[in-house]
Coordinates of C-alpha atoms and ligand atoms in Angstrom, one line a residue:
M1 CA 55.3 112.6 161.1
R2 CA 56.5 110.0 158.6
I3 CA 55.7 111.7 155.3
L4 CA 55.5 110.3 151.8
L5 CA 55.7 112.9 149.1
L6 CA 54.7 111.9 145.5
G7 CA 56.4 113.4 142.5
S8 CA 59.7 113.9 140.9
G9 CA 60.1 117.5 139.6
G10 CA 61.4 120.8 140.8
R11 CA 58.1 121.5 142.6
E12 CA 58.6 118.3 144.6
H13 CA 62.2 119.1 145.4
A14 CA 61.1 122.5 146.7
L15 CA 58.3 120.9 148.8
A16 CA 60.7 118.3 150.1
W17 CA 63.2 120.9 151.0
K18 CA 60.6 122.8 153.0
I19 CA 59.0 119.7 154.6
A20 CA 62.5 118.4 155.7
Q21 CA 63.0 121.7 157.6
S22 CA 60.1 121.0 159.9
P23 CA 60.8 119.7 163.4
K24 CA 57.5 117.8 163.0
C25 CA 59.0 115.7 160.1
E26 CA 60.5 112.6 161.5
K27 CA 61.1 110.9 158.2
L28 CA 60.6 112.0 154.5
Y29 CA 60.2 109.6 151.6
I30 CA 59.9 110.8 148.0
A31 CA 58.4 108.6 145.3
P32 CA 60.1 108.5 142.9
G33 CA 62.0 111.8 143.6
N34 CA 65.1 112.9 141.7
A35 CA 68.8 113.5 142.4
G36 CA 67.9 116.6 144.4
T37 CA 65.2 115.2 146.7
K38 CA 67.8 112.5 147.7
E39 CA 69.6 115.3 149.6
V40 CA 66.6 116.0 151.9
G41 CA 64.9 112.6 152.2
E42 CA 64.9 109.0 150.9
N43 CA 63.9 108.3 147.4
I44 CA 61.8 105.2 146.8
N45 CA 61.3 103.6 143.4
I46 CA 57.5 103.7 143.1
K47 CA 55.5 105.5 140.4
V48 CA 52.9 108.1 141.5
N49 CA 50.0 106.2 140.0
D50 CA 50.9 102.8 141.4
F51 CA 48.4 103.0 144.2
D52 CA 48.8 99.4 145.3
D53 CA 52.6 99.7 145.6
I54 CA 52.1 103.0 147.5
K55 CA 49.7 101.2 149.9
D56 CA 52.2 98.4 150.6
F57 CA 54.9 101.0 151.2
C58 CA 52.9 103.1 153.6
L59 CA 51.9 100.1 155.7
E60 CA 55.4 98.6 155.7
K61 CA 57.1 101.9 156.7
G62 CA 54.4 103.3 159.0
V63 CA 53.8 106.4 156.9
T64 CA 51.5 108.9 158.7
M65 CA 50.9 111.5 155.9
V66 CA 50.9 111.5 152.1
V67 CA 51.5 114.8 150.2
V68 CA 50.7 114.7 146.5
G69 CA 52.8 116.9 144.2
P70 CA 51.3 116.4 140.6
E71 CA 47.7 116.4 139.5
D72 CA 47.7 113.0 137.9
P73 CA 47.3 110.8 141.0
L74 CA 44.7 113.2 142.3
V75 CA 42.6 113.1 139.2
N76 CA 43.0 109.3 139.4
G77 CA 41.5 109.3 142.9
I78 CA 44.4 108.7 145.3
Y79 CA 42.6 110.6 148.1
D80 CA 39.5 108.4 147.8
F81 CA 41.7 105.3 147.5
F82 CA 43.1 106.0 150.9
K83 CA 39.8 107.1 152.4
D84 CA 38.0 104.0 151.3
D85 CA 40.6 101.5 152.4
A86 CA 40.2 100.1 155.9
Q87 CA 44.0 99.9 156.4
L88 CA 44.8 103.4 155.0
K89 CA 41.8 105.5 156.0
D90 CA 43.6 107.1 159.0
I91 CA 46.6 108.2 156.8
P92 CA 45.7 111.7 155.6
V93 CA 46.3 112.6 152.0
I94 CA 47.1 116.3 151.3
G95 CA 45.2 116.8 148.0
P96 CA 41.6 116.9 147.0
S97 CA 39.2 114.0 146.4
K98 CA 38.7 112.7 142.8
K99 CA 35.6 114.9 142.6
G100 CA 37.6 118.0 143.7
A101 CA 40.4 117.2 141.2
V102 CA 37.9 117.6 138.4
L103 CA 38.4 121.4 138.9
E104 CA 41.6 120.8 137.0
G105 CA 40.7 117.6 135.1
S106 CA 37.8 119.2 133.2
K107 CA 37.8 122.8 132.0
D108 CA 34.1 122.6 131.3
F109 CA 33.4 121.6 135.0
A110 CA 35.7 124.4 136.2
K111 CA 33.9 127.0 134.0
G112 CA 30.5 125.7 135.2
F113 CA 31.6 125.8 138.8
M114 CA 32.7 129.4 138.4
Q115 CA 29.4 130.3 136.7
R116 CA 27.4 128.7 139.5
H117 CA 29.3 130.6 142.2
G118 CA 29.6 134.0 140.5
I119 CA 33.4 133.8 140.2
P120 CA 34.7 136.2 137.5
T121 CA 36.1 134.4 134.4
A122 CA 36.0 134.7 130.6
R123 CA 32.7 134.2 128.9
Y124 CA 32.5 130.7 127.4
Q125 CA 30.5 127.8 125.9
T126 CA 31.4 124.1 125.6
F127 CA 30.8 122.0 122.5
D128 CA 31.1 118.3 121.6
G129 CA 31.2 116.7 118.2
E130 CA 27.4 116.7 117.9
H131 CA 27.3 120.5 118.3
L132 CA 30.1 121.5 115.9
Q133 CA 28.0 124.0 113.9
E134 CA 26.9 125.7 117.1
G135 CA 30.5 126.0 118.1
L136 CA 31.4 127.6 114.8
D137 CA 28.5 130.0 115.2
F138 CA 29.7 130.9 118.7
L139 CA 33.2 131.7 117.4
E140 CA 31.6 134.2 115.0
T141 CA 30.2 136.2 118.0
L142 CA 33.7 136.6 119.6
E143 CA 36.5 139.1 118.8
P144 CA 40.0 137.8 117.9
P145 CA 42.2 136.3 119.2
Y146 CA 40.2 133.1 119.9
V147 CA 40.8 130.8 122.8
L148 CA 40.1 127.0 122.4
K149 CA 40.6 124.6 125.3
A150 CA 40.4 120.8 125.3
D151 CA 38.2 119.9 128.2
G152 CA 40.4 117.1 129.6
L153 CA 44.0 117.0 130.8
C154 CA 46.6 117.3 128.0
A155 CA 49.9 117.8 129.9
G156 CA 49.6 121.6 129.5
K157 CA 49.2 121.5 125.8
G158 CA 45.4 121.6 125.4
V159 CA 45.0 125.4 125.0
L160 CA 45.2 127.1 121.6
I161 CA 45.1 130.8 121.1
L162 CA 44.4 131.7 117.4
P163 CA 44.7 135.1 115.7
T164 CA 42.0 134.6 113.0
L165 CA 38.5 133.3 112.8
E166 CA 39.5 131.0 110.0
E167 CA 42.3 129.4 112.0
A168 CA 40.1 129.1 115.0
K169 CA 37.4 127.3 113.0
K170 CA 39.9 124.9 111.5
E171 CA 41.6 124.1 114.9
F172 CA 38.2 123.7 116.6
K173 CA 37.2 121.1 114.0
E174 CA 40.5 119.3 114.5
M175 CA 40.2 119.3 118.2
L176 CA 36.8 117.8 118.1
G177 CA 38.1 115.3 115.5
G178 CA 40.6 113.9 118.1
M179 CA 43.6 116.2 118.0
F180 CA 44.2 115.5 121.7
G181 CA 42.4 112.2 121.8
K182 CA 39.6 111.9 124.3
A183 CA 40.7 115.0 126.1
S184 CA 39.4 117.1 123.2
S185 CA 36.1 115.3 122.6
R186 CA 34.7 118.4 124.2
V187 CA 36.1 121.9 123.6
V188 CA 35.6 125.1 125.6
I189 CA 35.6 128.2 123.5
E190 CA 36.1 131.3 125.5
E191 CA 36.6 135.0 125.3
F192 CA 40.3 136.2 125.2
L193 CA 41.4 138.1 128.3
D194 CA 44.1 140.7 128.0
G195 CA 46.4 141.2 130.9
I196 CA 49.3 140.0 133.0
E197 CA 48.9 136.6 134.8
C198 CA 49.5 135.8 138.4
S199 CA 49.4 132.5 140.3
V200 CA 47.7 132.6 143.7
F201 CA 48.0 129.6 146.0
V202 CA 45.7 128.6 148.9
L203 CA 45.8 125.7 151.3
T204 CA 42.4 124.6 152.5
D205 CA 41.0 122.1 155.0
G206 CA 37.6 122.3 153.4
N207 CA 36.3 125.0 155.8
S208 CA 39.0 127.6 156.2
Y209 CA 41.9 128.5 154.0
K210 CA 45.3 130.2 154.2
I211 CA 46.7 132.3 151.3
L212 CA 50.3 131.5 150.4
P213 CA 52.7 133.9 148.7
E214 CA 51.7 134.6 145.1
A215 CA 54.0 134.3 142.1
K216 CA 54.2 134.9 138.3
D217 CA 55.6 132.2 136.0
Y218 CA 57.1 132.5 132.6
K219 CA 55.8 129.8 130.3
R220 CA 57.3 130.4 126.8
I221 CA 60.7 129.2 125.8
G222 CA 61.8 132.5 124.2
E223 CA 62.7 135.9 125.7
G224 CA 59.9 138.5 125.4
D225 CA 57.4 135.6 125.9
T226 CA 57.9 134.2 122.4
G227 CA 58.1 130.6 121.0
L228 CA 56.6 127.4 122.3
N229 CA 55.0 126.8 125.7
T230 CA 57.2 125.0 128.2
G231 CA 56.6 123.5 131.7
G232 CA 57.9 126.9 133.0
M233 CA 61.1 128.8 132.6
G234 CA 61.2 130.8 135.8
S235 CA 59.1 132.6 138.4
V236 CA 59.0 135.7 140.6
S237 CA 57.4 136.4 144.0
P238 CA 55.9 138.7 145.0
V239 CA 54.1 140.1 142.0
P240 CA 54.0 143.9 142.1
F241 CA 50.4 144.4 140.9
A242 CA 49.2 141.9 143.6
T243 CA 48.8 144.7 146.1
K244 CA 46.8 144.4 149.3
D245 CA 43.8 145.9 147.6
W246 CA 44.1 143.6 144.6
M247 CA 44.5 140.6 146.8
K248 CA 41.5 141.7 148.9
K249 CA 39.4 141.6 145.7
V250 CA 40.9 138.2 144.8
E251 CA 40.0 136.8 148.2
E252 CA 36.4 138.2 148.3
R253 CA 35.5 137.5 144.7
I254 CA 37.5 134.4 143.9
I255 CA 39.0 132.5 146.9
R256 CA 36.2 132.6 149.3
P257 CA 33.4 131.7 146.8
T258 CA 35.6 128.9 145.6
V259 CA 36.1 127.3 149.0
E260 CA 32.5 127.9 149.9
G261 CA 31.3 126.6 146.6
L262 CA 33.2 123.3 147.1
K263 CA 31.6 122.9 150.5
E264 CA 28.1 123.7 149.1
E265 CA 28.5 121.1 146.4
G266 CA 29.7 118.5 148.9
I267 CA 33.1 118.2 147.4
D268 CA 35.8 116.9 149.8
Y269 CA 38.8 119.1 149.3
K270 CA 41.8 119.2 151.7
G271 CA 44.8 120.5 149.8
F272 CA 46.2 123.1 147.6
I273 CA 44.1 125.2 145.2
F274 CA 46.1 127.0 142.5
F275 CA 44.2 130.0 141.0
G276 CA 45.6 130.9 137.6
L277 CA 44.5 134.5 137.5
I278 CA 44.8 137.3 135.0
N279 CA 44.6 141.0 135.8
A280 CA 42.2 141.5 132.9
R281 CA 41.7 144.8 131.0
N282 CA 38.1 145.9 131.4
K283 CA 36.6 148.6 129.2
G284 CA 33.8 150.5 130.8
Q285 CA 32.1 153.9 131.1
G286 CA 33.7 156.2 133.7
A287 CA 32.4 159.5 135.1
G288 CA 30.9 161.8 132.4
G289 CA 30.3 158.9 130.1
K290 CA 34.0 158.8 129.2
E291 CA 35.5 155.4 128.2
Q292 CA 37.6 154.2 131.0
E293 CA 39.9 151.2 131.4
T294 CA 40.1 149.3 134.6
R295 CA 41.8 146.0 135.5
E296 CA 40.1 143.3 137.4
P297 CA 41.2 139.8 138.6
K298 CA 39.6 136.9 136.7
V299 CA 40.2 133.2 136.8
I300 CA 41.9 131.6 133.7
E301 CA 42.1 128.2 135.3
Y302 CA 42.1 126.2 138.5
N303 CA 44.8 123.6 139.3
V304 CA 44.5 121.3 142.2
R305 CA 48.2 121.3 143.2
M306 CA 51.0 123.7 143.5
G307 CA 52.5 125.3 140.4
D308 CA 55.9 124.5 138.9
P309 CA 58.1 126.6 138.8
E310 CA 56.1 128.8 141.2
T311 CA 56.7 126.4 144.1
E312 CA 60.5 127.0 143.7
T313 CA 59.9 130.7 144.8
V314 CA 56.8 130.3 147.0
M315 CA 58.6 127.8 149.3
L316 CA 61.4 130.3 149.8
R317 CA 59.0 133.0 150.8
L318 CA 56.9 130.8 153.2
K319 CA 58.3 131.3 156.7
S320 CA 55.8 129.1 158.5
D321 CA 56.2 125.4 159.1
L322 CA 54.6 123.6 156.1
V323 CA 54.1 120.4 158.0
D324 CA 52.2 122.3 160.7
L325 CA 50.0 123.7 158.0
F326 CA 49.5 120.2 156.5
E327 CA 48.5 119.0 160.0
G328 CA 46.0 121.7 160.1
V329 CA 44.6 120.6 156.7
A330 CA 44.4 117.0 157.8
T331 CA 42.7 117.7 161.2
G332 CA 40.4 120.5 160.1
T333 CA 42.3 123.0 162.3
L334 CA 43.9 125.1 159.7
A335 CA 42.2 128.2 161.0
E336 CA 44.3 128.0 164.2
R337 CA 47.6 127.9 162.3
K338 CA 49.7 130.9 161.2
V339 CA 51.1 131.7 157.8
E340 CA 54.0 134.1 157.7
F341 CA 55.7 135.4 154.6
D342 CA 59.3 136.3 154.2
E343 CA 59.4 140.0 153.1
R344 CA 62.2 139.4 150.7
A345 CA 61.7 138.7 147.0
A346 CA 62.4 135.3 145.6
V347 CA 63.0 134.4 142.0
C348 CA 63.7 131.2 140.1
V349 CA 65.6 130.8 136.8
M350 CA 65.1 127.4 135.1
L351 CA 68.1 125.8 133.3
V352 CA 66.8 123.7 130.4
S353 CA 68.2 121.2 127.9
G354 CA 69.1 122.4 124.4
G355 CA 66.2 121.8 122.0
Y356 CA 63.6 121.8 124.8
P357 CA 60.5 122.0 124.6
G358 CA 61.1 120.2 121.3
S359 CA 63.3 117.1 121.2
Y360 CA 66.5 117.1 123.3
E361 CA 69.1 114.7 124.5
K362 CA 69.6 113.5 128.1
G363 CA 72.6 112.2 130.0
F364 CA 75.0 115.3 129.8
H365 CA 77.3 115.7 132.7
I366 CA 76.4 118.7 135.0
T367 CA 79.3 120.6 136.5
G368 CA 79.8 123.8 138.5
I369 CA 77.2 123.1 141.1
E370 CA 79.8 123.2 143.9
D371 CA 80.6 126.8 142.8
V372 CA 77.0 128.0 143.3
W373 CA 76.8 130.6 146.1
G374 CA 73.8 132.4 147.5
S375 CA 71.2 130.5 145.5
T376 CA 69.2 127.4 146.3
L377 CA 69.1 124.7 143.6
F378 CA 66.0 122.7 143.1
H379 CA 66.5 119.7 140.8
A380 CA 63.9 119.0 138.1
G381 CA 65.3 116.7 135.4
T382 CA 68.5 115.3 136.9
A383 CA 69.8 111.9 137.7
F384 CA 73.0 110.2 139.0
A385 CA 74.8 108.1 136.3
P386 CA 77.2 105.4 137.4
P387 CA 80.8 106.6 137.8
S388 CA 82.7 106.9 134.5
E389 CA 86.1 105.3 133.9
G390 CA 88.8 106.7 136.2
T391 CA 86.3 108.3 138.6
E392 CA 84.8 107.0 141.8
E393 CA 81.7 109.1 142.3
A394 CA 78.4 108.9 140.5
Q395 CA 78.0 111.7 138.1
L396 CA 75.1 114.2 138.1
V397 CA 73.6 114.2 134.6
T398 CA 70.7 115.9 132.8
N399 CA 67.6 113.7 132.7
G400 CA 64.8 115.9 131.4
G401 CA 63.9 119.0 129.5
R402 CA 63.8 121.2 132.6
V403 CA 67.0 120.4 134.5
L404 CA 67.6 122.8 137.5
A405 CA 65.8 125.7 139.1
V406 CA 68.2 128.3 140.4
S407 CA 66.2 130.1 143.2
S408 CA 67.4 133.1 145.1
Y409 CA 66.3 135.7 147.7
G410 CA 67.0 139.4 147.4
K411 CA 65.9 142.6 149.0
D412 CA 64.0 143.1 145.7
K413 CA 63.6 141.0 142.6
E414 CA 66.5 142.7 140.9
E415 CA 68.9 141.6 143.6
A416 CA 67.5 138.1 143.6
L417 CA 67.7 137.9 139.8
E418 CA 71.4 139.0 139.8
K419 CA 72.2 136.0 142.0
S420 CA 70.2 133.5 140.0
F421 CA 71.7 134.7 136.7
A422 CA 75.2 134.7 138.1
N423 CA 74.8 131.1 139.3
A424 CA 72.9 130.0 136.1
K425 CA 76.1 130.9 134.2
L426 CA 78.4 129.0 136.6
I427 CA 76.5 125.7 136.2
K428 CA 77.5 124.0 133.0
F429 CA 76.1 121.2 130.8
Q430 CA 76.0 120.7 127.1
G431 CA 73.2 122.6 125.4
K432 CA 72.2 124.5 128.6
N433 CA 69.6 127.3 127.9
F434 CA 67.8 129.7 130.2
R435 CA 65.8 132.9 129.8
R436 CA 67.6 136.1 130.7
D437 CA 64.5 138.2 130.9
I438 CA 62.7 136.6 133.9
G439 CA 60.9 139.3 135.9
A440 CA 61.8 142.0 133.3
D441 CA 58.1 142.7 132.4
L442 CA 57.1 143.4 136.0
Ligands
AMP1 P1 45.5 127.0 130.8 O1 46.0 125.7 130.5 O2 44.0 127.2 131.0 O3 46.3 127.6 131.9 O4 45.9 128.0 129.6 C1 47.2 128.1 129.2 C2 47.6 129.5 129.0 O5 46.8 130.1 127.9 C3 47.3 130.4 130.2 O6 48.3 130.4 131.1 C4 47.1 131.8 129.5 O7 48.4 132.3 129.2 C5 46.5 131.4 128.2 N1 45.0 131.6 128.3 C6 44.1 130.7 128.7 N2 42.9 131.2 128.6 C7 43.0 132.5 128.2 C8 42.0 133.5 128.0 N3 40.7 133.3 128.2 N4 42.5 134.7 127.6 C9 43.8 134.9 127.4 N5 44.8 133.9 127.6 C10 44.3 132.7 128.0
LIG2 N1 53.2 127.0 136.3 C1 52.0 126.6 135.8 C2 51.6 125.3 136.3 O1 52.2 124.7 137.2 O2 50.6 124.7 135.8

């Protein structure tokens, strides 16, 4: 296989690392890639949404498979672009069609889909500017805190959780007034679910599916889950509450109805499905009428790609050949392929730039990488700068908010975390920050 992988983050480096290990991978290109993906394949200078350039490249280099990392090109229809092009139609794209990508591209569509297929999720209603008053009335019927979601893609910033009715009403009006541009011209208001989150990943060929290792990510910048949301500060796999029984419920109530629902609705979907789940607290009546609390998996959101930084642990725990699985997706023979998990735990600690997720500077020299031992480094925001005076080699420098993912195995998460934290300290760059409490809540 001659594979082109689209994307440039830590997720893509982890996917590239895994793809490159496959005996079925003859050549791997990454567009545009980063300083890390260069170690396992060839970076090419094409942007993920430049479909015409991607087409020319695929034809020129004889690419036989395209794997899509981020959601953007999927929402923009890269799958359909290939399928509808006489010269490209035989090159499989791993990722859903434009219609399938709407599961991530529209929160309202995703909620409606779950409702149509009886998939457990938070109670909700969607409102546009013409139904502002109805939205305010609906808020009155809910308990605090209040969850507001812009319908469209907002680079992970479109969800607000507000402690009081007054704030919720104010933000609701502002969202409809254009706070996130067109993306918030419709707003989903939903019931708040209380519980711990878990990311579950599936690969599907549209008929059958394979469940990959699950993971938990850490979204906030501050320890104890405080402060602003980030693109992800770390992840842990496996997740202790995702037991066999719990995963059985997830498969029966969530995964299977989703894959079947896509098929029933005639949506072409050959790629990853990322189920953002919550183990939600449920109050009910137990034996003898006593109030009893149970926890049940519910869907917070769908994504149509792998998670970041979950991929940086999931790829460590996937023993099977990823390209073989992709082949199964492309040819509709996924059911015949095997998925095996590594029994060890894997964790990822993300090193970020000082000031992130607010404003930060780039271009700081990264040192200490050669001293790292016992961890796998996945690059996110890194680049090579031209050699400085008196040196001969290009320098590795910071080039984004999230810089490096330090991923490790261990017999349990504690052992894995020990390695990641030790290596996180050895790597140095000006302003470096990381969370020291990854996995501590589990
Ligand atoms: P989303 O973009 O839908 O993943 O939402 C971002 C984050 O907001 C999620 O990862 C959750 O932490 C939180 N969130 C979203 N919806 C709810 C909800 N209904 N109840 C509680 N937390 C939520
Ligand atoms: N880690 C969450 C995401 O990739 O959206």
